[in-house]
Short mmCIF file of C-alpha atoms and ligand atoms in Angstrom, two decimals:
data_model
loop_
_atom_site.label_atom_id
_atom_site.label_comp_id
_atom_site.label_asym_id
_atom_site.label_seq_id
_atom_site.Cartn_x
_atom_site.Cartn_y
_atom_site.Cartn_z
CA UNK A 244 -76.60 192.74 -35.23
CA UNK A 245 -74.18 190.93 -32.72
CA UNK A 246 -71.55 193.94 -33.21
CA UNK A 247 -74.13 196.59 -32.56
CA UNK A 248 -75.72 194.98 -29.21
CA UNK A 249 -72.25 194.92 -27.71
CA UNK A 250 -71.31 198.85 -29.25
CA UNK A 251 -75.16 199.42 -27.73
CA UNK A 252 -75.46 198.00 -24.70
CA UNK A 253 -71.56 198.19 -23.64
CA UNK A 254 -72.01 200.77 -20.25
CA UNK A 255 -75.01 198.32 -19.00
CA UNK A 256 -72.60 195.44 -19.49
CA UNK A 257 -69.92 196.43 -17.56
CA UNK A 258 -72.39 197.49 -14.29
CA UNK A 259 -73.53 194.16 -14.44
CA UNK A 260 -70.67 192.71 -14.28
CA UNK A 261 -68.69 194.68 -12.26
CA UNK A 262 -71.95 193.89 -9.57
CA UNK A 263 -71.58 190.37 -10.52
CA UNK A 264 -67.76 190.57 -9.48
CA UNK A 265 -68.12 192.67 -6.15
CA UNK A 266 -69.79 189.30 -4.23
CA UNK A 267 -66.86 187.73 -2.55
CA UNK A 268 -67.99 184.00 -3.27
CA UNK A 269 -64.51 182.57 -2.12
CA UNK A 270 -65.74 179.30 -1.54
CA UNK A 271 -62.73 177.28 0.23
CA UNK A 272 -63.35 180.21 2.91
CA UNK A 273 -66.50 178.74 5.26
CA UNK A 274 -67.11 182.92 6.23
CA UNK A 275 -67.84 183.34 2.76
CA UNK A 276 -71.05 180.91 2.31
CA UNK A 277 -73.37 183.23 2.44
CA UNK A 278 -71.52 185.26 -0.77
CA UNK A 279 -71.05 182.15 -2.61
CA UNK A 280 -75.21 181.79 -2.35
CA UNK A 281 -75.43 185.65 -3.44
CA UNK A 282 -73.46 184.61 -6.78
CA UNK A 283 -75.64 182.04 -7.58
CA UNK A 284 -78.66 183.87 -6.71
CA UNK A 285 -77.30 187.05 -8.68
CA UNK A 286 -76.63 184.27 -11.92
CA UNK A 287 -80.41 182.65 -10.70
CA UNK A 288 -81.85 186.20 -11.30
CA UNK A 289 -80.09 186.73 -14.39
CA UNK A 290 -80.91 183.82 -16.22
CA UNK A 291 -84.82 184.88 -15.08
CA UNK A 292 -84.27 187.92 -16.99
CA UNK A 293 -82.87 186.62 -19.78
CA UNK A 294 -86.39 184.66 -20.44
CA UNK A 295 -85.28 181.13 -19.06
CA UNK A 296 -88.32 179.35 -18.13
CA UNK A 297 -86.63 177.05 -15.72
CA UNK A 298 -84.14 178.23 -13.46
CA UNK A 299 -83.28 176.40 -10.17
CA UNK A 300 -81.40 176.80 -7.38
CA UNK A 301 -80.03 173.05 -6.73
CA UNK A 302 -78.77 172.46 -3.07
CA UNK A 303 -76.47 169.31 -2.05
CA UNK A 304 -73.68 169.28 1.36
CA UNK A 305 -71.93 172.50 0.54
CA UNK A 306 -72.21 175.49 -2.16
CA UNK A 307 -74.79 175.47 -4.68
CA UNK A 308 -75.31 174.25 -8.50
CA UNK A 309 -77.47 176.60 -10.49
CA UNK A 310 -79.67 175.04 -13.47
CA UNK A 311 -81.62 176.61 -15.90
CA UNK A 312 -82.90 175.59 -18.99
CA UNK A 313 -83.82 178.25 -21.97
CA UNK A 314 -87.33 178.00 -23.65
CA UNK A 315 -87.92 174.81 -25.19
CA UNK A 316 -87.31 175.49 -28.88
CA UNK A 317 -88.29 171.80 -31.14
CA UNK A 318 -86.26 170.26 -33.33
CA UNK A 319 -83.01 172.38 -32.27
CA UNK A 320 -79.92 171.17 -30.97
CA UNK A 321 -79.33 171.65 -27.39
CA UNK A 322 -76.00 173.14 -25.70
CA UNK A 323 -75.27 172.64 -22.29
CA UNK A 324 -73.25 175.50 -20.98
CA UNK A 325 -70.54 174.74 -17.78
CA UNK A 326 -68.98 177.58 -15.46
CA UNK A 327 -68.45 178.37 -11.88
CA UNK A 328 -69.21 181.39 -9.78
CA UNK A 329 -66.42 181.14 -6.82
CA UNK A 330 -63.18 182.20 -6.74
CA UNK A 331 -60.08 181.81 -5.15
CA UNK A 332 -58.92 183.51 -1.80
CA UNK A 333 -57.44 187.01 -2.80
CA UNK A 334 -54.72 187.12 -0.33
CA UNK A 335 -52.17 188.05 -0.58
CA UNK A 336 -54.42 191.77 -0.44
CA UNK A 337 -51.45 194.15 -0.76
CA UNK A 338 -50.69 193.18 -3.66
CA UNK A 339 -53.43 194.30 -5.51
CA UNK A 340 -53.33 197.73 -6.79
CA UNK A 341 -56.90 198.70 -5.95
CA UNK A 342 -58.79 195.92 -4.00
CA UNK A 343 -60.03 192.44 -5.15
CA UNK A 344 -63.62 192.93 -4.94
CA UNK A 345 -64.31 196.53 -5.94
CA UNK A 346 -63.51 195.78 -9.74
CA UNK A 347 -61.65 198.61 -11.25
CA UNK A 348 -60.51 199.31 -15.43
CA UNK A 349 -57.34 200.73 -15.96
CA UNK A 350 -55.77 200.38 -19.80
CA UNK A 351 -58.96 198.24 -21.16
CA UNK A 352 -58.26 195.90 -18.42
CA UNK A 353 -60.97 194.91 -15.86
CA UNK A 354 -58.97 194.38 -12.43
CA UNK A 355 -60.81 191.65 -9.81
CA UNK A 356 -60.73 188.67 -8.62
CA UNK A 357 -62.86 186.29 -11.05
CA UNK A 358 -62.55 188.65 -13.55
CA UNK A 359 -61.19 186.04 -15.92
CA UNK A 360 -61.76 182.38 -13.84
CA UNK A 361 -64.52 182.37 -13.95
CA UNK A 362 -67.01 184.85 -13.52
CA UNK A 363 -65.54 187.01 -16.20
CA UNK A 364 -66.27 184.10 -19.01
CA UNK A 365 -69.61 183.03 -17.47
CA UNK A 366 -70.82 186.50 -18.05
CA UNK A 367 -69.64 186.43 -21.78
CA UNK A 368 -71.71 183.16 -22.40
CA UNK A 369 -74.95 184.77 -20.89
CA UNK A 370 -74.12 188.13 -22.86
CA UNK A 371 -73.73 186.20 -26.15
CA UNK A 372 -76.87 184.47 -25.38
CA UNK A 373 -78.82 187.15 -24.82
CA UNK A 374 -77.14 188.49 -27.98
CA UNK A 375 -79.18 185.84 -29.89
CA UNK A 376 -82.29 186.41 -28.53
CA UNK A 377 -84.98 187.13 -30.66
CA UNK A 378 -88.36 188.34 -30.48
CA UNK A 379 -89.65 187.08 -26.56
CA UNK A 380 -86.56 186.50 -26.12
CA UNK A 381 -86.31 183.29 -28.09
CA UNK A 382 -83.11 181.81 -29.12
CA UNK A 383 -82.39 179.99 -31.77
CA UNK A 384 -81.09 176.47 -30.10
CA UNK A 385 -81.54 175.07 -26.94
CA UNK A 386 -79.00 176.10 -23.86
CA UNK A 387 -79.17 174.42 -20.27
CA UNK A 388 -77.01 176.04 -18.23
CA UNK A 389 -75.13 174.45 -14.74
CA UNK A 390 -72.90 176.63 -13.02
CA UNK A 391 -71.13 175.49 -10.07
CA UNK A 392 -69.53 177.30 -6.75
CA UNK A 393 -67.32 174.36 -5.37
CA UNK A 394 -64.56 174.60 -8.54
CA UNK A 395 -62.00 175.86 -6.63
CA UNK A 396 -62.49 174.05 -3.23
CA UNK A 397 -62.66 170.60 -4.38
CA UNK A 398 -66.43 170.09 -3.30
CA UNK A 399 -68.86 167.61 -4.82
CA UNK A 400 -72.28 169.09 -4.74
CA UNK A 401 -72.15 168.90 -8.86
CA UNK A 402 -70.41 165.68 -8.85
CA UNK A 403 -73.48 164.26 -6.71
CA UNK A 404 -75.86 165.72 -8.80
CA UNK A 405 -74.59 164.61 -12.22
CA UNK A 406 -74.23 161.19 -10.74
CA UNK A 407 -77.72 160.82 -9.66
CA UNK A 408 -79.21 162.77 -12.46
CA UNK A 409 -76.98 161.71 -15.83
CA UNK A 410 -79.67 163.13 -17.75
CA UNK A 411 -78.68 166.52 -17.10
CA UNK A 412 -75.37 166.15 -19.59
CA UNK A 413 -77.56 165.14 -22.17
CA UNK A 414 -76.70 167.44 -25.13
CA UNK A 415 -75.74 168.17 -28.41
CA UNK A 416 -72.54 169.24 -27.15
CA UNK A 417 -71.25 170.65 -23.67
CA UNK A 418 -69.31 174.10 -23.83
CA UNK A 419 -66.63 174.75 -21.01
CA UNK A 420 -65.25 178.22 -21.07
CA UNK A 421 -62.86 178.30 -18.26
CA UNK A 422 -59.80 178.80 -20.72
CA UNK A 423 -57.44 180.98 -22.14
CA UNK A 424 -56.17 181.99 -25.86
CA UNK A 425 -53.14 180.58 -26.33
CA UNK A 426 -51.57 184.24 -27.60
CA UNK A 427 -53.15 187.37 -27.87
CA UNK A 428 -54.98 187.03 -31.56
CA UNK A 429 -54.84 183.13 -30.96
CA UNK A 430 -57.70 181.55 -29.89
CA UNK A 431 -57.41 177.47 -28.63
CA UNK A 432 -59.12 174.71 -28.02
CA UNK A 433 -58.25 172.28 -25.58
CA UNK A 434 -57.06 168.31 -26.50
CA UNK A 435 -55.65 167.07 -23.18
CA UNK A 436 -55.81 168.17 -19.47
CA UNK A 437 -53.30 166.51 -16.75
CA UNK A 438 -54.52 164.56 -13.93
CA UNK A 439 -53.57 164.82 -10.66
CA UNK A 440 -52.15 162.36 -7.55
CA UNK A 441 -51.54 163.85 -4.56
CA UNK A 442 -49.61 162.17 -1.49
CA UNK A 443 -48.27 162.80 2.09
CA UNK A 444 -45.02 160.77 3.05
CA UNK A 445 -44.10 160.00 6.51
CA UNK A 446 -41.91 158.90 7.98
CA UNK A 447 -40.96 157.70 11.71
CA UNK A 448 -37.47 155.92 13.13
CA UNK A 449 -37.66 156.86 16.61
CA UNK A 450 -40.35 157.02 19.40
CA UNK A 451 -38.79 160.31 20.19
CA UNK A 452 -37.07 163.40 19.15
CA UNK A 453 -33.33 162.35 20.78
CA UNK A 454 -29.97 164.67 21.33
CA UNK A 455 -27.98 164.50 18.78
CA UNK A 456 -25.02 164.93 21.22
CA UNK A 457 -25.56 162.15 22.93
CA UNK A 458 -27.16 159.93 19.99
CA UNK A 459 -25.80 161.72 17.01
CA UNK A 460 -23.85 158.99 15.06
CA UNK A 461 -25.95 155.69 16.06
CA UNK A 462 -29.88 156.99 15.70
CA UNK A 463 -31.63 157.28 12.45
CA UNK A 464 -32.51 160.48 11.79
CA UNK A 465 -36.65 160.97 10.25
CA UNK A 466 -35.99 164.20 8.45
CA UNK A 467 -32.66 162.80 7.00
CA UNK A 468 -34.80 159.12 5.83
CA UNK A 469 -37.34 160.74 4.38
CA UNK A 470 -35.07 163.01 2.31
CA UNK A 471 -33.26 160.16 0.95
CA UNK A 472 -36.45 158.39 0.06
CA UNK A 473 -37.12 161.39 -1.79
CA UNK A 474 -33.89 162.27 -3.73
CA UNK A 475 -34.69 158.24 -4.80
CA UNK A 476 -37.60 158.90 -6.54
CA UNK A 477 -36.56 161.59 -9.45
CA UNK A 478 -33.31 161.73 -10.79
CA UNK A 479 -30.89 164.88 -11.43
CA UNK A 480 -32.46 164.54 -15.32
CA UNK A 481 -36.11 164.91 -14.46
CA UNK A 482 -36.49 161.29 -14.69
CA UNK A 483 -39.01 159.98 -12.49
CA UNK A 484 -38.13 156.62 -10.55
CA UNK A 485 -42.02 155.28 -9.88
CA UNK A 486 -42.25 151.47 -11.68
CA UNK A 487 -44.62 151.52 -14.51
CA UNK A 488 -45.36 155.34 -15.03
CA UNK A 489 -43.81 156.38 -18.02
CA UNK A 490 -45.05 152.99 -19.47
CA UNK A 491 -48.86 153.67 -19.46
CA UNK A 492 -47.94 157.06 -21.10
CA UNK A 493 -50.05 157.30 -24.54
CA UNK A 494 -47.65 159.92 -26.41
CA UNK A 495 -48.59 162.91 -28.46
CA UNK A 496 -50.02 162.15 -32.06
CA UNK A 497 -47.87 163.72 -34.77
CA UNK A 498 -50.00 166.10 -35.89
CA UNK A 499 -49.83 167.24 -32.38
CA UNK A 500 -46.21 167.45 -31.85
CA UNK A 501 -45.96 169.08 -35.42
CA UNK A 502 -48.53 171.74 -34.11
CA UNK A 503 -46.85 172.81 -31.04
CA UNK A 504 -43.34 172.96 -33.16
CA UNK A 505 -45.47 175.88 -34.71
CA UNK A 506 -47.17 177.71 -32.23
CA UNK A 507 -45.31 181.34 -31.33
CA UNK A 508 -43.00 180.82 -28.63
CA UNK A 509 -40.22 182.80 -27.30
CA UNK A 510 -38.01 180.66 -25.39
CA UNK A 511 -35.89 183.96 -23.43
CA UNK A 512 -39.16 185.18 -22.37
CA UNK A 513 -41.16 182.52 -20.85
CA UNK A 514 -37.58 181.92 -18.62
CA UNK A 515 -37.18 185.10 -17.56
CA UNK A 516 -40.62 186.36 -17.38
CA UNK A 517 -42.88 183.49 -16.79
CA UNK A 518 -40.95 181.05 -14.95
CA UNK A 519 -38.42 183.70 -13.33
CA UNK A 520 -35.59 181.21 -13.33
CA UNK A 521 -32.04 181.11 -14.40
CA UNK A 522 -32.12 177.52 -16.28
CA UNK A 523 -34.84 175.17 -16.98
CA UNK A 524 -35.12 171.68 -15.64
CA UNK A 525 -36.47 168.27 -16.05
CA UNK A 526 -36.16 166.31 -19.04
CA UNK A 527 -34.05 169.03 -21.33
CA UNK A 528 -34.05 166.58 -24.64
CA UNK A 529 -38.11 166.90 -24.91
CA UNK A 530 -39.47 170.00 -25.88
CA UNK A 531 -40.72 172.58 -22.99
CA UNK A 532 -44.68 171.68 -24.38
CA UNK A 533 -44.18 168.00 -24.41
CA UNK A 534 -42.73 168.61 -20.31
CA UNK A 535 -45.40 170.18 -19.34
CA UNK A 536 -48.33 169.05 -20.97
CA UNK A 537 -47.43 164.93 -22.19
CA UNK A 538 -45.38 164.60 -19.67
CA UNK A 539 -45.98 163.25 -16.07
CA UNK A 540 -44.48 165.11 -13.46
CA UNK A 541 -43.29 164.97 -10.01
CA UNK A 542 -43.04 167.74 -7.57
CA UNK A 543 -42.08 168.33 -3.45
CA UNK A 544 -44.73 170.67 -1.91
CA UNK A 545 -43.70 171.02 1.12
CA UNK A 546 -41.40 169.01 4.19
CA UNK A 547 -41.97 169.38 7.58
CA UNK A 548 -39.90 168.09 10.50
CA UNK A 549 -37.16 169.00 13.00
CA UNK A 550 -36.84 172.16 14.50
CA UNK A 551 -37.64 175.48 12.92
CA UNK A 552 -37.69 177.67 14.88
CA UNK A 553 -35.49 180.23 15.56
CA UNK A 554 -31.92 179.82 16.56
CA UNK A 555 -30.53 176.35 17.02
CA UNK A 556 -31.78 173.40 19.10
CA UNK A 557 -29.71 169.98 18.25
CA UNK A 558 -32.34 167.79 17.75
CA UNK A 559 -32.47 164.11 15.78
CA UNK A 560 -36.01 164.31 14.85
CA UNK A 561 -38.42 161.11 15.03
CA UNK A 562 -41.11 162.07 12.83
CA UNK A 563 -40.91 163.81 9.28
CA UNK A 564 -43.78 164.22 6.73
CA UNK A 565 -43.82 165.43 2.66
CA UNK A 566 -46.72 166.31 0.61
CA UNK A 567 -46.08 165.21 -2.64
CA UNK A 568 -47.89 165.04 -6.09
CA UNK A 569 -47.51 163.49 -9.78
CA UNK A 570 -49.28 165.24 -12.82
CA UNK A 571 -50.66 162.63 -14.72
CA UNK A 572 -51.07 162.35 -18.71
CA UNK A 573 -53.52 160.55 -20.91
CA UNK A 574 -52.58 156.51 -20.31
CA UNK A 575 -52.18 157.27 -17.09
CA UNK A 576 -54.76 156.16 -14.05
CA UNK A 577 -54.80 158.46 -10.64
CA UNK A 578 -55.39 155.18 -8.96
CA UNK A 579 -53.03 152.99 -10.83
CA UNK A 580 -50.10 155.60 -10.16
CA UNK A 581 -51.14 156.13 -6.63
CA UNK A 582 -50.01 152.16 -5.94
CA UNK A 583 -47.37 152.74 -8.02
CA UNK A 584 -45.81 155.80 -5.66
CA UNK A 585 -46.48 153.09 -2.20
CA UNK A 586 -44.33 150.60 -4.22
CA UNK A 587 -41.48 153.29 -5.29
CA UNK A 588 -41.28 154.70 -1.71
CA UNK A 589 -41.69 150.75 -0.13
CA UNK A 590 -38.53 149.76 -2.41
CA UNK A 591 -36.21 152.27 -1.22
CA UNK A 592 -37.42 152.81 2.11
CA UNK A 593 -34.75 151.10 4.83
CA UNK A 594 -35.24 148.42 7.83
CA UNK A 595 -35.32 150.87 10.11
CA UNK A 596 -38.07 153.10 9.21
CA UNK A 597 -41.78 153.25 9.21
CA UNK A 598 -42.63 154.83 6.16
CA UNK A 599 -46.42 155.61 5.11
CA UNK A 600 -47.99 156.89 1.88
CA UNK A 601 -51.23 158.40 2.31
CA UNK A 602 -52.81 159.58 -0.93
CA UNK A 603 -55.01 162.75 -0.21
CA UNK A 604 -56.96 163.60 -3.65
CA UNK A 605 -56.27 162.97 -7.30
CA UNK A 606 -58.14 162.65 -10.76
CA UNK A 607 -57.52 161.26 -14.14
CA UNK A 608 -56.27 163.62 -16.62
CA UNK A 609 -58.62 163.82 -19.66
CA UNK A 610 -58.30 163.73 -23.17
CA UNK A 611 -60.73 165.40 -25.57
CA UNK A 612 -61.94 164.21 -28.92
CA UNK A 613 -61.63 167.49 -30.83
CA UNK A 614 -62.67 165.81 -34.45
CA UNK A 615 -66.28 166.13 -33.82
CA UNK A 616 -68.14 168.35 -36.24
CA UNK A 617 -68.79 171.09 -33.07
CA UNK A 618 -65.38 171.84 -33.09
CA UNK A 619 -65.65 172.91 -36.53
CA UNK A 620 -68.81 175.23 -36.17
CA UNK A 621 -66.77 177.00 -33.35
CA UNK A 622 -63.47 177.10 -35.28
CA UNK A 623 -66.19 178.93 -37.76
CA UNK A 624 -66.70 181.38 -35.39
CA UNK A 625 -63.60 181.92 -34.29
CA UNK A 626 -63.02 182.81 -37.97
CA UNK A 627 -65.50 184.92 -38.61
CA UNK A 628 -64.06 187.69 -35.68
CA UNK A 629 -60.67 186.50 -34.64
CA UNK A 630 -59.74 185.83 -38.73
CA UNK A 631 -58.08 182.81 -37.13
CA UNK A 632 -59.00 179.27 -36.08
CA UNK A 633 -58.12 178.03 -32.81
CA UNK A 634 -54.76 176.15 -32.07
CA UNK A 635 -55.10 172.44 -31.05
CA UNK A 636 -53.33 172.86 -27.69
CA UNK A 637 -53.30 171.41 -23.94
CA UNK A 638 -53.33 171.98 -20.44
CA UNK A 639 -50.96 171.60 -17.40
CA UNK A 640 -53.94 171.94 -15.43
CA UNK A 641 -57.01 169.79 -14.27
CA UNK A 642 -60.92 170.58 -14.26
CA UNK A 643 -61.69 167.26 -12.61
CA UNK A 644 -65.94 168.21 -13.88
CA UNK A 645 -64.70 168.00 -17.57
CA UNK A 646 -65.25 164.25 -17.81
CA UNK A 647 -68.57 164.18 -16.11
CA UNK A 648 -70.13 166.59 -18.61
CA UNK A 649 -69.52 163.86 -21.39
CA UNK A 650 -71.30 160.93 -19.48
CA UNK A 651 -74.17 161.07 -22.12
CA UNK A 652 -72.02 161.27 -24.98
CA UNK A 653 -71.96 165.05 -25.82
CA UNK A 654 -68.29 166.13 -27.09
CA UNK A 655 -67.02 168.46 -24.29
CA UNK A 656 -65.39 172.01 -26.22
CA UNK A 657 -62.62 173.66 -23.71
CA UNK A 658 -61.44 177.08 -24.41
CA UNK A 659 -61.90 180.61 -23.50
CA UNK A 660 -61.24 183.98 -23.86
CA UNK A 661 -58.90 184.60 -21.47
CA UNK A 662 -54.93 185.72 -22.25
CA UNK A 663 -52.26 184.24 -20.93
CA UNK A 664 -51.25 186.99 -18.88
CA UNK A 665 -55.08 187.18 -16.46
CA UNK A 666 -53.41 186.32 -13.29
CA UNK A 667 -55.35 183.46 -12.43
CA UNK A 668 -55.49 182.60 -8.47
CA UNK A 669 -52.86 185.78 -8.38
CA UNK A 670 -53.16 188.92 -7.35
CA UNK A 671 -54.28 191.74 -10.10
CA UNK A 672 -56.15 189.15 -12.16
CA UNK A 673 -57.71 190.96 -15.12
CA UNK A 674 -60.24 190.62 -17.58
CA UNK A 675 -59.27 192.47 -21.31
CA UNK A 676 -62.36 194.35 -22.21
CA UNK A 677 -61.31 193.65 -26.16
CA UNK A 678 -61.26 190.32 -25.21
CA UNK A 679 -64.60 190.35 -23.53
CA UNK A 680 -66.25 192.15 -26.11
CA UNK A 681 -64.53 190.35 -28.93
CA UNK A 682 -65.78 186.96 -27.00
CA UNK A 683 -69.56 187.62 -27.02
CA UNK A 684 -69.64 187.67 -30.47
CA UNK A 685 -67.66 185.00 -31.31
CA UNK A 686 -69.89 183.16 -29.19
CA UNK A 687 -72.97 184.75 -30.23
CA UNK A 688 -71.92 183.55 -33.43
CA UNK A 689 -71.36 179.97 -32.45
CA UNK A 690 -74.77 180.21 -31.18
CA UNK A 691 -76.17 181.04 -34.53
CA UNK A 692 -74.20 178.49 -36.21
CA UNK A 693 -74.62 175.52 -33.77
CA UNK A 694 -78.23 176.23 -34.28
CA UNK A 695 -78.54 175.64 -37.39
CA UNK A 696 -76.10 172.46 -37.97
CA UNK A 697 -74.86 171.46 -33.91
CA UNK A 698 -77.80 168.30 -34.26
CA UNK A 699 -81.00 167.36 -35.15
CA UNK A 700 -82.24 167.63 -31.80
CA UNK A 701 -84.28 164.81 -31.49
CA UNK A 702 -84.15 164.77 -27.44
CA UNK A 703 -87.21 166.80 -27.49
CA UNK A 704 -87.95 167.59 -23.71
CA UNK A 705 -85.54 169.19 -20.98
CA UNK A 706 -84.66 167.05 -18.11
CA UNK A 707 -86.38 169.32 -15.52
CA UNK A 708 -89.62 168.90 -17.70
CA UNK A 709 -88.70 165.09 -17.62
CA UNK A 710 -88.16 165.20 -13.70
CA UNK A 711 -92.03 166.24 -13.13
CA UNK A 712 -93.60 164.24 -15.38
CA UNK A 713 -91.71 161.41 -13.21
CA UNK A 714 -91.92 162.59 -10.31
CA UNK A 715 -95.80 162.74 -11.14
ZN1 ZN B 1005 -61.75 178.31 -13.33
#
């Protein structure tokens, strides 16, 4: 039934999502607002015609959450459903072989921006959904949906909302699909995502930029300070030099490491191809998957100071500033690590500098408990049209909403249908069709079977329904 409404209904799906596609909700782009309110009015109108009795339109300070809730159906379990409808900025545009918002297939590819993060996967959920619809349009479980347009930008209309209504996470399980396969014909599930701390050195020795004719050899130089500080805090190995931080790192299980010994990898490739270098770094006697996903990390962004320009100007700058960040690993605390970095810096700063560490934005990284029984009903799934369960894997990455979907207690399931090759945040990112396709009814199936064993559902009413009879 699943296999025929997709081989049915194929050429309807693909105008509705290339129409879903064409809005240009970038949200970190303030010109863009009003597209980021088409998207969720386009997903708003969708979820209308897919027979959900309660959709909503939920406004905070910046782009907004959409909510909707499918007909009440007792004694099911109830699913709630996470995505987000912006995207990133598309630039650089000439890049992209035919333009980011008029989305185009060439080779069972779908070419646009969102195509596969996440617009692309939010439309395979509501496809598989409506999949599973029965007679007026009726599905089997209970799905609340909440899709967000502030994932990219950093914004906190969600955040707000989850904070002041909890209730809303309350679910059988929460479903993030923002993910990718870990190999073509390999589906995954998600055990650990890396947090993030993010800092800006400075650094000043001198009230003013000076000659370095006439002061060279006696003034302390900013730019030069701050790049010692710097070359202090990682070492030639990849070994980072902040007191306490590999300490607090929990280390991969066995079964994990075991795992990722066996997953395909082909070491030539992902140097030439991925990472387009001649050598890898870091720590070389851990594995590459233990560096970048158990592993904290710490990278330079950016330096600015001195003169730039063109030409030459002999300058001792007074002023020079870094942007900085650590990826954090499960153990670790953004705000624990964050006073850790002021101390490392402090220690090897000298006399005669005033050095500042400003932390700008960081999260915990997140660890998922993948033993629950709904990992099994979609590892079902996944059998049933992929022949394969998914790989226990990790990310590199952060989705800093991930923990806030489990503040009731509902195990949160990360994964996707995405390949590794989509182009995320790049130019030519692509949706495969088989992949789409392939994901509704995988999905569609994990409906079905999370119906029937995902709970008992004994959390009869929906928290909108809840909402009026309090606010009453
Ligand atoms: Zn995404």
């Amino acid at each position: 039934m699943i296999d025929s409404f997709v081989e049915r209904e194929q050429s309807r799906l693909l105008t509705e999502l290339k129409e879903f596609l064409e809005i240009p909700s970038i949200s970190a782009l303030p010109a863009h607002a009003g597209d980021c309110r088409r998207a969720a009015e386009w997903l708003s109108a969708h979820l209308r015609y897919l027979g959900c009795p309660v959709v909503k339109i939920v406004e905070g300070k910046g782009h907004p959450v959409v909510w909707a809730e499918s007909p009440h159906i007792p004694g099911r379990p109830t699913l709630l459903i996470y995505g987000h409808y912006d995207v990133q900025p598309p630039d650089p545009l000439d890049e992209w072989t035919t333009p980011p918002f008029s989305p185009t297939i060439r080779n069972d590819k779908l070419y646009a921006r969102g195509a596969a993060d996440d617009k692309g996967q939010v439309f395979c959920l509501l496809k598989a959904y409506e999949a599973v619809l029965g007679p007026n349009r009726q599905p089997p479980l209970n799905v609340h949906f909440i899709f967000e347009g502030e994932e990219e930008c950093g914004g906190h209309v969600i955040f707000d909302l989850l904070h002041t209504e909890p209730e809303r996470t309350r679910a059988d399980a929460a479903l993030v699909c923002d993910m990718s396969y870990y190999a073509p014909g390999w589906p995954a599930v998600y055990t650990a995502l890396r947090g993030l701390c993010y800092a800006e050195i400075s650094v000043r020795t001198l009230q003013r930029d000076l000659h370095s004719g006439t002061y060279g050899g006696v003034a302390p130089n900013a730019l030069e300070t701050l790049v010692r500080i710097l070359s202090q805090l990682k070492a030639g190995n990849g070994e980072i030099h902040v007191p306490g931080l590999y300490e607090a790192v929990e280390p991969p299980t066995k079964l994990e490491l075991d795992t990722w010994k066996k997953l395909p990898f082909d070491s030539e490739q992902f140097l030439t191809e991925e990472v387009t270098a001649r050598e890898l770094t870091g720590l070389t006697d851990r594995t590459v998957y233990e560096r970048v996903w158990a592993l904290p990390t710490l990278e330079i962004h950016g330096i600015r100071g001195g003169f730039i320009g063109e030409g030459a100007k002999t300058v001792i700058p007074a002023q020079a500033t870094a942007k900085v960040s650590l990826r954090l690993v499960p153990g670790q605390k953004f705000a624990d690590v964050g006073r850790a970095l002021q101390l490392a810096v402090k220690n090897v700063a000298p006399e005669w500098a005033d050095v500042d560490v400003t932390l700008l934005h960081g999260g915990d990284p997140v660890q998922v408990d993948v033993n629950h029984p709904a990992f099994d009903i979609l590892n079902e799934a996944f059998e049933s049209v992929e022949g394969r369960r998914a790989v226990q894997v990790r990310a590199g990455g952060s989705i800093p909403i991930v923990p806030e979907l489990g503040l009731e207690g509902a195990p949160v399931i990360l994964t996707g249908i995405g390949l590794p090759d989509d182009g995320l945040h790049s130019p030519n990112e692509k949706l495969t069709l088989s992949q789409l396709w392939k994901g509704i009814g995988i999905f569609a199936r994990f409906f079905e079977l999370f119906a029937e064993k995902g709970g008992n559902g004994t959390d009869s009413a929906s928290p909108e329904s809840k909402r009026k009879a309090a606010a009453r």
